XYZ file of C-alpha atoms in Angstrom:
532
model
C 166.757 4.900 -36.008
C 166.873 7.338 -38.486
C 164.796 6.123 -42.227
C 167.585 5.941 -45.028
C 166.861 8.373 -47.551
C 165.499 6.527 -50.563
C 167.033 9.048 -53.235
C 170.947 8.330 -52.703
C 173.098 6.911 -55.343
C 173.510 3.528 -55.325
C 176.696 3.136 -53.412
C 175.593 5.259 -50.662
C 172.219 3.165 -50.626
C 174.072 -0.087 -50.565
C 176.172 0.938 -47.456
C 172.982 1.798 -45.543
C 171.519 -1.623 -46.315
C 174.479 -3.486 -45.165
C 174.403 -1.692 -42.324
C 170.916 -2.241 -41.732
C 170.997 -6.413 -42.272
C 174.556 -6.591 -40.446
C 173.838 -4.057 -37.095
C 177.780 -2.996 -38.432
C 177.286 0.486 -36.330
C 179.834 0.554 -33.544
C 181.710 -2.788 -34.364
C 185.467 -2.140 -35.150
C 186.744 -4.001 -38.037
C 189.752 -6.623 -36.951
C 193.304 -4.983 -37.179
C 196.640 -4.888 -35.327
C 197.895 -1.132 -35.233
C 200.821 -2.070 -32.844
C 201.733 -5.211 -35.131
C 201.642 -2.756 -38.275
C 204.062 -0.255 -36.513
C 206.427 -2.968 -35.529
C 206.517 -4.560 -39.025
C 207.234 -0.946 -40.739
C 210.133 -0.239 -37.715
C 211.504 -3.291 -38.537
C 211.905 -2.973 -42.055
C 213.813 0.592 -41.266
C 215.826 -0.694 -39.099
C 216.776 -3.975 -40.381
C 218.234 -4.001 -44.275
C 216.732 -7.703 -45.001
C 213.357 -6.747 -43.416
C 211.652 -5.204 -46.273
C 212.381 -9.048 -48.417
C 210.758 -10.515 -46.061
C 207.576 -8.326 -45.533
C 206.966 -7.542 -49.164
C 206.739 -11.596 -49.672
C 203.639 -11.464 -47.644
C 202.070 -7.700 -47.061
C 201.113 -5.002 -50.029
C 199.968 -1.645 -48.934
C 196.114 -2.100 -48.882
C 196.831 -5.263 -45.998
C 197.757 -2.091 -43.473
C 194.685 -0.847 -41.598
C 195.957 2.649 -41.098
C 195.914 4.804 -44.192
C 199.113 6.722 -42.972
C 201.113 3.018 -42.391
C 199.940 2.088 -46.060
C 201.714 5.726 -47.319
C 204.880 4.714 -45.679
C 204.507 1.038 -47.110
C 204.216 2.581 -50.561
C 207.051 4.728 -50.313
C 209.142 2.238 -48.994
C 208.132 -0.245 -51.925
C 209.336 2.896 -54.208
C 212.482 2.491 -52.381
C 213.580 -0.606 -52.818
C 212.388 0.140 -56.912
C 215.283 2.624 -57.144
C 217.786 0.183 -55.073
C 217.711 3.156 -52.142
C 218.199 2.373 -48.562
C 215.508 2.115 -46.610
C 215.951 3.445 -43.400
C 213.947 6.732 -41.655
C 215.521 9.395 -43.230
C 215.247 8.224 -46.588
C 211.526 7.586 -45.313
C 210.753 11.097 -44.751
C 212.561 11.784 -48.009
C 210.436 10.219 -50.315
C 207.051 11.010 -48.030
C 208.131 14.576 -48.947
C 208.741 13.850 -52.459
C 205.070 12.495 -52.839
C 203.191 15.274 -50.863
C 202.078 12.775 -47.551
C 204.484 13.811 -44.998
C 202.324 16.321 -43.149
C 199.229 14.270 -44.062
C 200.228 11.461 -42.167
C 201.737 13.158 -39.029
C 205.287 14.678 -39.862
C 208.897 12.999 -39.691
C 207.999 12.301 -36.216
C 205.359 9.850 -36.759
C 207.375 8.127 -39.075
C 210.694 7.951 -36.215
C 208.167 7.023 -33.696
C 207.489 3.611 -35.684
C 211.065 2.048 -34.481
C 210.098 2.874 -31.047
C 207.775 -0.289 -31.076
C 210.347 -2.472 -32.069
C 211.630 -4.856 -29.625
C 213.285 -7.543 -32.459
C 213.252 -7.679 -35.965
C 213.829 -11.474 -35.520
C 209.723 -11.875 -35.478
C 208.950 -9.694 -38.499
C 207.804 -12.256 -40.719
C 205.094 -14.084 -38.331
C 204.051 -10.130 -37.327
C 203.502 -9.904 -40.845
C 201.564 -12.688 -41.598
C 199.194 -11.753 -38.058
C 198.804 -8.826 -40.192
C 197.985 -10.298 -43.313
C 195.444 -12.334 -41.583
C 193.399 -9.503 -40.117
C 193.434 -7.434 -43.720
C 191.363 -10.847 -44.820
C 189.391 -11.003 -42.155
C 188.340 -7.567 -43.080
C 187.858 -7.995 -47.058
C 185.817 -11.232 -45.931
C 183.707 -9.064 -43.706
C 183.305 -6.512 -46.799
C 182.261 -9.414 -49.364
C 179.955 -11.123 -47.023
C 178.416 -7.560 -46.702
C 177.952 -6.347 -49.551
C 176.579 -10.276 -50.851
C 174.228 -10.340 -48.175
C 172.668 -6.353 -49.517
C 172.930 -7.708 -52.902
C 170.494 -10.637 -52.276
C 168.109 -8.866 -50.832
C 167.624 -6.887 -54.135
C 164.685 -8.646 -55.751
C 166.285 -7.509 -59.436
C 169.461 -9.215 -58.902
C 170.465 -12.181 -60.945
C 171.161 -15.062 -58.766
C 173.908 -16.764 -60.976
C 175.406 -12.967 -61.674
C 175.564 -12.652 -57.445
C 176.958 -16.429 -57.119
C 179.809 -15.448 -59.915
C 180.695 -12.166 -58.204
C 180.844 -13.390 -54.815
C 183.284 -16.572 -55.964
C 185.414 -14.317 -57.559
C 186.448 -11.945 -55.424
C 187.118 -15.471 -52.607
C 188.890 -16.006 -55.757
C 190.881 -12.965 -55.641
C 191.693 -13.025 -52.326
C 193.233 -16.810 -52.270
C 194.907 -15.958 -55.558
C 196.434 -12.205 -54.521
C 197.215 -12.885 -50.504
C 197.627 -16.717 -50.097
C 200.843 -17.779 -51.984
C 202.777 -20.695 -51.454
C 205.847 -20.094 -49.402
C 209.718 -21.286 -51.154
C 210.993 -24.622 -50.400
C 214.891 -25.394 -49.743
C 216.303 -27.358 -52.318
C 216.989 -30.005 -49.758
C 213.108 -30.467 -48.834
C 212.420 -30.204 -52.865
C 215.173 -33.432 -53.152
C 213.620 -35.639 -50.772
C 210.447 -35.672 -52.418
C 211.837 -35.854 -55.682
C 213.774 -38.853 -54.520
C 210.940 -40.359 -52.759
C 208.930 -40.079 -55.896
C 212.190 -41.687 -58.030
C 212.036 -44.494 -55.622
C 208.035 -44.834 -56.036
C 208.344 -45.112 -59.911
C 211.658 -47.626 -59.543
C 209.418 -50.103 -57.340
C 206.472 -50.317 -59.625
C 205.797 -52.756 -62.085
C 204.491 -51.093 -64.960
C 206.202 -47.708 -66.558
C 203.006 -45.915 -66.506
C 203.389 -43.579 -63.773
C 200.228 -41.330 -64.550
C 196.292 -41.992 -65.252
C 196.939 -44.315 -68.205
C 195.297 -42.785 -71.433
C 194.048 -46.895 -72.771
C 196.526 -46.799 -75.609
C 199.680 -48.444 -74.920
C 201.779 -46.718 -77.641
C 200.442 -43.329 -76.653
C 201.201 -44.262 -72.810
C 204.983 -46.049 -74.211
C 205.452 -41.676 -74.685
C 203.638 -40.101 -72.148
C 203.707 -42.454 -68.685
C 199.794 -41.515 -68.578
C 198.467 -38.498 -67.972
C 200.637 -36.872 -65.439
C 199.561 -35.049 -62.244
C 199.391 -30.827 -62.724
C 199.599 -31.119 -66.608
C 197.649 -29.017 -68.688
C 196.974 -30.918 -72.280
C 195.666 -29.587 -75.276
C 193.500 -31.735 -77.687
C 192.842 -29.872 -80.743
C 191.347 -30.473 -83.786
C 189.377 -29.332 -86.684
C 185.749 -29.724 -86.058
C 184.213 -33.286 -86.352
C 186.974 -35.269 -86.747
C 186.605 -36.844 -83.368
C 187.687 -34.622 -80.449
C 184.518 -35.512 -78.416
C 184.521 -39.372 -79.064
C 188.299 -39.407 -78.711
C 187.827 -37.632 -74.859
C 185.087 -39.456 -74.364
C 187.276 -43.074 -74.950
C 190.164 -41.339 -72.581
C 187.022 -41.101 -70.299
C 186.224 -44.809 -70.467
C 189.598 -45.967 -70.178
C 190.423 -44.058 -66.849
C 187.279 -44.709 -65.074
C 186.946 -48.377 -66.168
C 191.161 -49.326 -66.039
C 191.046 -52.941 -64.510
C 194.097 -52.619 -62.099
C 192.914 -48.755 -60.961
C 190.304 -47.397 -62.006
C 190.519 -43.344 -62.137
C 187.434 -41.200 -60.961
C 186.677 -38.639 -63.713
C 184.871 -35.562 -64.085
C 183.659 -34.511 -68.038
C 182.924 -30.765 -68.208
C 180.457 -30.840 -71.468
C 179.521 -27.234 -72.969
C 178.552 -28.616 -76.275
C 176.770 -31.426 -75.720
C 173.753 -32.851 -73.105
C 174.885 -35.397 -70.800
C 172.083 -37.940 -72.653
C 173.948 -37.304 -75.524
C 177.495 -37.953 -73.822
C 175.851 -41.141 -72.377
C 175.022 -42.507 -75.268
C 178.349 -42.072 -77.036
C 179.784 -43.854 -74.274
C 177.088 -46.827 -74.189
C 177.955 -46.683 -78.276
C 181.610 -47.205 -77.212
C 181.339 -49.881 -74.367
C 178.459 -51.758 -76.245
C 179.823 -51.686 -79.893
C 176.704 -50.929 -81.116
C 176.131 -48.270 -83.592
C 175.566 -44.660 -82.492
C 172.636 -44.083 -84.781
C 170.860 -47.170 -83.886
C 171.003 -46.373 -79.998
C 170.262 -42.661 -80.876
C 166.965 -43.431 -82.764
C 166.308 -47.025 -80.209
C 165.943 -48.794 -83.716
C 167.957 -51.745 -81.700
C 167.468 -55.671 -82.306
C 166.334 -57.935 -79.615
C 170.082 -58.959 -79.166
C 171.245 -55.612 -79.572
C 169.347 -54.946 -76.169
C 170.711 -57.879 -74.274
C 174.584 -56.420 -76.033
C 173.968 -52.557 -75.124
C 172.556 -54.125 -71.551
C 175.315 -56.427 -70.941
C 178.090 -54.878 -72.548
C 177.127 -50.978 -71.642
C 174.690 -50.573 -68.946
C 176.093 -53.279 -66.541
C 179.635 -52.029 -66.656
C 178.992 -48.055 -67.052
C 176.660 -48.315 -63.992
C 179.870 -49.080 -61.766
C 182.181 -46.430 -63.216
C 182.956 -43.317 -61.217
C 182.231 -40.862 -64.300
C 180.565 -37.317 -63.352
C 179.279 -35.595 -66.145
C 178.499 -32.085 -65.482
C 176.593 -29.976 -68.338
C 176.103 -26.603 -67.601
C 176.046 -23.764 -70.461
C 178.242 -21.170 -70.911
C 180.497 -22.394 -67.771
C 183.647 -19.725 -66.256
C 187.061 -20.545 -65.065
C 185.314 -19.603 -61.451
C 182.012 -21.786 -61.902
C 185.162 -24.820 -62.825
C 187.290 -24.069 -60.570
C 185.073 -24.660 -57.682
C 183.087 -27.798 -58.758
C 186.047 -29.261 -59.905
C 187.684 -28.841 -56.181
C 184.610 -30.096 -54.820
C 184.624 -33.250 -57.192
C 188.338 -33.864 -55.942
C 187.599 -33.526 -52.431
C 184.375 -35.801 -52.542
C 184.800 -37.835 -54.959
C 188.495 -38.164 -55.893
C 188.455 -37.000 -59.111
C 191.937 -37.853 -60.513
C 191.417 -36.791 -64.408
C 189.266 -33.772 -65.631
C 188.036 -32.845 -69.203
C 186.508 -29.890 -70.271
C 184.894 -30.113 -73.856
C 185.948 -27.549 -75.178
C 187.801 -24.604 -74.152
C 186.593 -21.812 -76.361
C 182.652 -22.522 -75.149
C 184.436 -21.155 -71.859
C 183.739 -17.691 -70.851
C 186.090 -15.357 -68.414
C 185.916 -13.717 -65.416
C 183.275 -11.617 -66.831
C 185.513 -8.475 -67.642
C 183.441 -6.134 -70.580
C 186.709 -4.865 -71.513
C 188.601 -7.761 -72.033
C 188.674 -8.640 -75.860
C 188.500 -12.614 -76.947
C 192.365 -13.544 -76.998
C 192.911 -11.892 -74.078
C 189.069 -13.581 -72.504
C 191.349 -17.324 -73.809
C 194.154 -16.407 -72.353
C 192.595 -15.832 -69.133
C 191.115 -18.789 -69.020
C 194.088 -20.997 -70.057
C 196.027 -19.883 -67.198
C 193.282 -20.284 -64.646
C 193.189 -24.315 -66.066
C 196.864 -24.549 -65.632
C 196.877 -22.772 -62.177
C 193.902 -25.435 -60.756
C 195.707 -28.598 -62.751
C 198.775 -27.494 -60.277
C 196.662 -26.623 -57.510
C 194.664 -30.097 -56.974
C 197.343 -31.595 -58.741
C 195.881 -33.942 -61.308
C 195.690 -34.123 -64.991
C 193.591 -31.556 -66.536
C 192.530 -32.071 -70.931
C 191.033 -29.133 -72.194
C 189.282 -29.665 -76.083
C 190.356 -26.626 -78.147
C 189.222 -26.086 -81.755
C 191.978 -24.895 -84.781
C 191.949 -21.999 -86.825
C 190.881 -22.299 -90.500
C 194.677 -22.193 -91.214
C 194.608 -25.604 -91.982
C 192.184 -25.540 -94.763
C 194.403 -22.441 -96.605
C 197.532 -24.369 -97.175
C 198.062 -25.296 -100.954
C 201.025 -27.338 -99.884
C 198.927 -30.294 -99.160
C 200.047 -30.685 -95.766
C 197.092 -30.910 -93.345
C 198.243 -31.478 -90.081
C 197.513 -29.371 -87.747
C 200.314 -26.985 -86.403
C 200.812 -25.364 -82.810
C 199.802 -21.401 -84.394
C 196.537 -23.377 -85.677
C 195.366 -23.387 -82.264
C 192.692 -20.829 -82.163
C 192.108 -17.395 -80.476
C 194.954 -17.242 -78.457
C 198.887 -18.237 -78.321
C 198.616 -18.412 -74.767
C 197.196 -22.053 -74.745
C 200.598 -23.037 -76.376
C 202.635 -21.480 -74.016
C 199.856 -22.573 -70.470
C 199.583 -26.319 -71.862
C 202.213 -28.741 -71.271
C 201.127 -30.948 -73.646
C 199.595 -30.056 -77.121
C 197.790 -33.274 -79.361
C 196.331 -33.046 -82.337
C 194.190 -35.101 -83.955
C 194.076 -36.030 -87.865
C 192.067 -38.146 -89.698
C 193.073 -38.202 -94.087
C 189.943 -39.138 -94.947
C 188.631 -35.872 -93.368
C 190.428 -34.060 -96.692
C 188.964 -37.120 -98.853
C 192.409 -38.595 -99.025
C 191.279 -42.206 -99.078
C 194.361 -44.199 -99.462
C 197.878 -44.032 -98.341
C 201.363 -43.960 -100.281
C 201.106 -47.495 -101.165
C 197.181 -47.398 -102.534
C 195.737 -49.000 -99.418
C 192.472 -47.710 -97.582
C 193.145 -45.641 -94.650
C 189.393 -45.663 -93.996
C 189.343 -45.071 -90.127
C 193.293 -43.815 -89.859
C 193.439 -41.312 -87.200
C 197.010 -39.904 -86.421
C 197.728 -38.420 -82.693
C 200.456 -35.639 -82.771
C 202.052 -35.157 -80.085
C 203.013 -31.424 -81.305
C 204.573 -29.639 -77.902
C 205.468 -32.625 -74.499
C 207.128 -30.562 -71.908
C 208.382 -33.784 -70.471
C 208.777 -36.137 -73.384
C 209.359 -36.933 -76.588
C 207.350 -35.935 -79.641
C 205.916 -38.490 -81.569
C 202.730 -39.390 -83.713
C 200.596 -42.307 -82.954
C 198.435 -44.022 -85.242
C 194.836 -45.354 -84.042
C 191.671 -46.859 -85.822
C 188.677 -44.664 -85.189
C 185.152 -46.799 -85.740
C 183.377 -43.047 -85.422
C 180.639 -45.074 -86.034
C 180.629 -46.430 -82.333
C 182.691 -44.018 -81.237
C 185.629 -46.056 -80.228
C 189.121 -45.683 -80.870
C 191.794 -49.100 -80.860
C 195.494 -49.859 -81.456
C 195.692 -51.365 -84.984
C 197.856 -52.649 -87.524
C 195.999 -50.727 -90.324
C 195.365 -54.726 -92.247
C 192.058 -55.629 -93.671
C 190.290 -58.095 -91.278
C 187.290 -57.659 -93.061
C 183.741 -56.746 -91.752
C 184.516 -53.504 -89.566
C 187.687 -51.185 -89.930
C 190.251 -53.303 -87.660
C 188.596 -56.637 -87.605
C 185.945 -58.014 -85.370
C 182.252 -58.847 -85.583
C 180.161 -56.481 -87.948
C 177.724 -53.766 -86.875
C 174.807 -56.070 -85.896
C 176.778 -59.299 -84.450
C 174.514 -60.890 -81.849
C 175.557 -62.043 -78.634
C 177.105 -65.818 -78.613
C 174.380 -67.781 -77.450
C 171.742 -65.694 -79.494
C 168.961 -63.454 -78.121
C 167.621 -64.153 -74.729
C 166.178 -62.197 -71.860
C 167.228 -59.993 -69.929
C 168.643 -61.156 -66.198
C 165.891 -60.974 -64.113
C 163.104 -61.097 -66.809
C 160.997 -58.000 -67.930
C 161.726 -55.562 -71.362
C 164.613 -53.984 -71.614
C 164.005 -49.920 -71.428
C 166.101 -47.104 -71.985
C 168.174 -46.200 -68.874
C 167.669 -42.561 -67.282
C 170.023 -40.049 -67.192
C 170.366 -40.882 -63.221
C 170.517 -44.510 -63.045
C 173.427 -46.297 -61.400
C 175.234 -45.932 -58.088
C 178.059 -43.852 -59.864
C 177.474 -42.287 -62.949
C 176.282 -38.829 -61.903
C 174.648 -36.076 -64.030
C 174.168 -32.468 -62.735
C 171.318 -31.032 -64.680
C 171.668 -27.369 -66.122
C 172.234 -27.431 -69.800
C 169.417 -26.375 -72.042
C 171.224 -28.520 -74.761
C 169.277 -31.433 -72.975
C 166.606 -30.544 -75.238
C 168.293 -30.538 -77.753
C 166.493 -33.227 -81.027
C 168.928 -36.341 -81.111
C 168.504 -36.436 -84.678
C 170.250 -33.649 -85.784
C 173.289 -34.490 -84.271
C 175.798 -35.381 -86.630
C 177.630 -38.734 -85.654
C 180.964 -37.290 -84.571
């Protein structure tokens, strides 16, 4: 065997390696010349052909180069509403300079001669179809397997390249075929008739807030929803609540997967514990807790966040790709049936240098609405506003749908837009009437695709990061009533079941509260975050 030379160009250097690690020397890449001839003499000789083929086949599936110049010039065509049929073929071969290249007007009469029905066309299409991905599998798989061998390559650079373009291929060659409007009505019936015979009106995963849920059913399967809001006025603790009320729903519980870019699942964890325990934030941050705070955050937290099917994943700088595959794997595994992403502008894209931001957002907004349709469940992307909201003199703070910021596109991908506003975030302390709003956080409903719009009003105790229902009275001791910060237990301090000290829990315990490592905000000092 001949010894490569060592001072070709790149490309050139790649082939030879693939070739060297694959033994690719005689073998003949998978086609079907004879299918490819029958599919383009069908199409000339039957008008409705060309529909069906150009539904399945673009000109770089055909294996010949000479069947992809008659596919082309076929496709221009059908552009000008011209018959397509062998002499108008040749015609427009002529026009763009391939008719001798690929064989004369008798090459291109020759193709009806393998014809025996244009009935089959469409299954000889997809047979086609199937060997053009065969091929572009064979060519990824290639030219991955050269690329690892490269000590200088990047291994998360190789992993992202090598999802993509399995991206690109399901994405470009693999659509979804139409449905008849009768097939479409008997699911839509069925479903009707599901919804009729249930109990309860929620029909989604329910959000934990029966006046939100009164509007929206629950979060519905294939959505795309948008919860915006300036920063710290509670997007994080507000997802995080939606988080607990899913997973931890008494009559179905909801597994759920929590895509964090901004913060280390420790610090997630303890927002939650904060939440479930009703113990304050701070103190569970700094594990300044009282003897009968521990037996609370144990009994209260630990005990019942241990059994919920949360996975917290909280890798840096994560793409649509990177999501779109551990989020399919999390369905298929684990039955994830709700997915947040906190938040969406952390997200990068595909990757593409000459992409600018907006375009970078809008990229990624479609791929979330394309994988909320394709493993049909309820997908809640975070999304930070524009400073828009700050520059109005008017006096008028609530957010808007052009707040949202970097890109319009996440109005028009998202079926649902919320925003979240909070008065005492502009120091507006009291309402019309001179009472304290202290806590009053107002949920917008700004854009429902399938609903009404409406605004609903919650308490936020940011201080535990918990959200209720309230009637906005003065209960005394904590915004909306209840025990104050440091209430013990009834019955008073006591050990813990089973005896011993209490000790923080790791990041791993529990049969179903899993935490994939990767962020480098996990070292991140506890102390400097702010509360909310």
């Amino acid at each position: 065997m001949a010894i490569p030379n060592l001072n070709t160009d790149r490309s050139k250097k790649k082939r030879t390696t693939v070739d060297q690690l694959t033994g690719n020397y005689s073998k003949v890449q998978p086609q079907a010349r004879e299918l490819e001839e029958a599919v383009l003499g069908a199409i000339m000789l039957e008008k409705s052909a060309f529909d069906i083929v150009s539904e399945i086949l673009k000109p770089e599936c055909f294996y010949v180069s000479a069947h992809q110049s008659i596919f082309k010039s076929m496709q221009e065509l059908q552009s000008k509403s011209t018959p397509i049929d062998i002499l108008t073929v040749v015609e427009q071969l002529k026009i763009n300079g391939e008719l001798e290249m690929i064989g004369g007007a008798y090459f291109v009469a020759k193709l009806t001669n393998s014809v025996v029905s244009t009935a089959n066309v469409e299954a000889h299409s997809r047979i086609v179809l199937e060997k053009f991905i065969q091929r572009k599998l064979i060519t990824i798989s290639n030219e991955t397997i050269a690329e690892a061998y490269e000590d200088a390559a990047d291994i998360f650079d190789l992993l992202d390249d090598a999802e993509s373009k399995l991206f690109e291929i399901t994405n470009n060659y693999m659509r979804k075929n139409f449905e008849s409007m009768e097939d479409i009505l008997v699911k839509t019936i069925q479903r009707i008739e599901d919804m009729r015979n249930k109990q309860e009106d929620i029909t989604g995963v329910p959000s934990g807030f029966p006046s939100m849920d009164k509007v929206i059913y629950g979060w519905q399967p294939s959505d795309l929803v948008i919860l915006a809001a300036r920063p710290a006025v509670g997007k994080t603790a507000f997802a995080l609540n939606l988080v607990r009320n899913a997973a931890l729903n008494a009559s179905k519980p909801t597994p759920v997967a929590f895509f964090s870019l901004e913060m280390s699942a420790a610090q997630l964890v303890q927002r939650i514990l904060s939440a479930e325990s009703e113990i304050m934030l701070e103190k569970i941050s700094r594990g300044k807790l009282e003897d009968h705070e521990v037996q609370q955050l144990y009994k209260k937290g630990i005990e019942r966040l241990a059994k919920a099917p949360i996975y917290i994943d909280d890798s840096a700088a994560l793409n649509i790709f990177e999501l779109r595959a551990k989020a399919r794997r999390l369905v298929n595994k684990h039955g994830v049936g709700l997915l947040i992403i906190d938040y969406l502008q952390l997200m990068s894209g595909a990757g593409n240098k000459n992409t600018n931001r907006e375009q970078e957002i809008s990229t990624i907004s479609r791929g979330l609405k394309q994988l909320a349709k394709e493993l049909h469940i309820p997908i809640i992307a975070l999304s930070q506003l524009s400073r828009d909201v700050e520059k109005r003199k008017d006096g008028n703070k609530m957010p808007q749908l052009s707040d949202l910021r970097e890109s319009g596109a996440i109005e028009q991908d998202a079926d649902m837009v919320l925003f979240l506003y909070r008065p005492e975030y502009y120091d507006i302390t009291s309402n019309e009437f001179g009472e304290s709003n202290r806590g009053e956080t107002h949920v917008r409903i700004a854009k429902h695709r399938n609903g009404s719009l409406e605004t609903i009003k919650l308490r936020g105790l940011l201080h535990i990061q918990k959200f209720i229902e309230d009637d906005f009275g003065d209960a005394g001791g904590m915004p909306g009533g209840g025990a104050g910060y440091n209430a013990p237990l009834p019955g008073g301090p006591g050990m813990l079941p089973g005896g011993g000290n209490w000790k923080p829990v790791a990041e791993d315990d529990g049969p179903k509260v899993f935490v994939q490592k990767g962020s480098k905000m996990n070292d991140m000092n506890f102390d400097e975050e702010t509360p909310f």
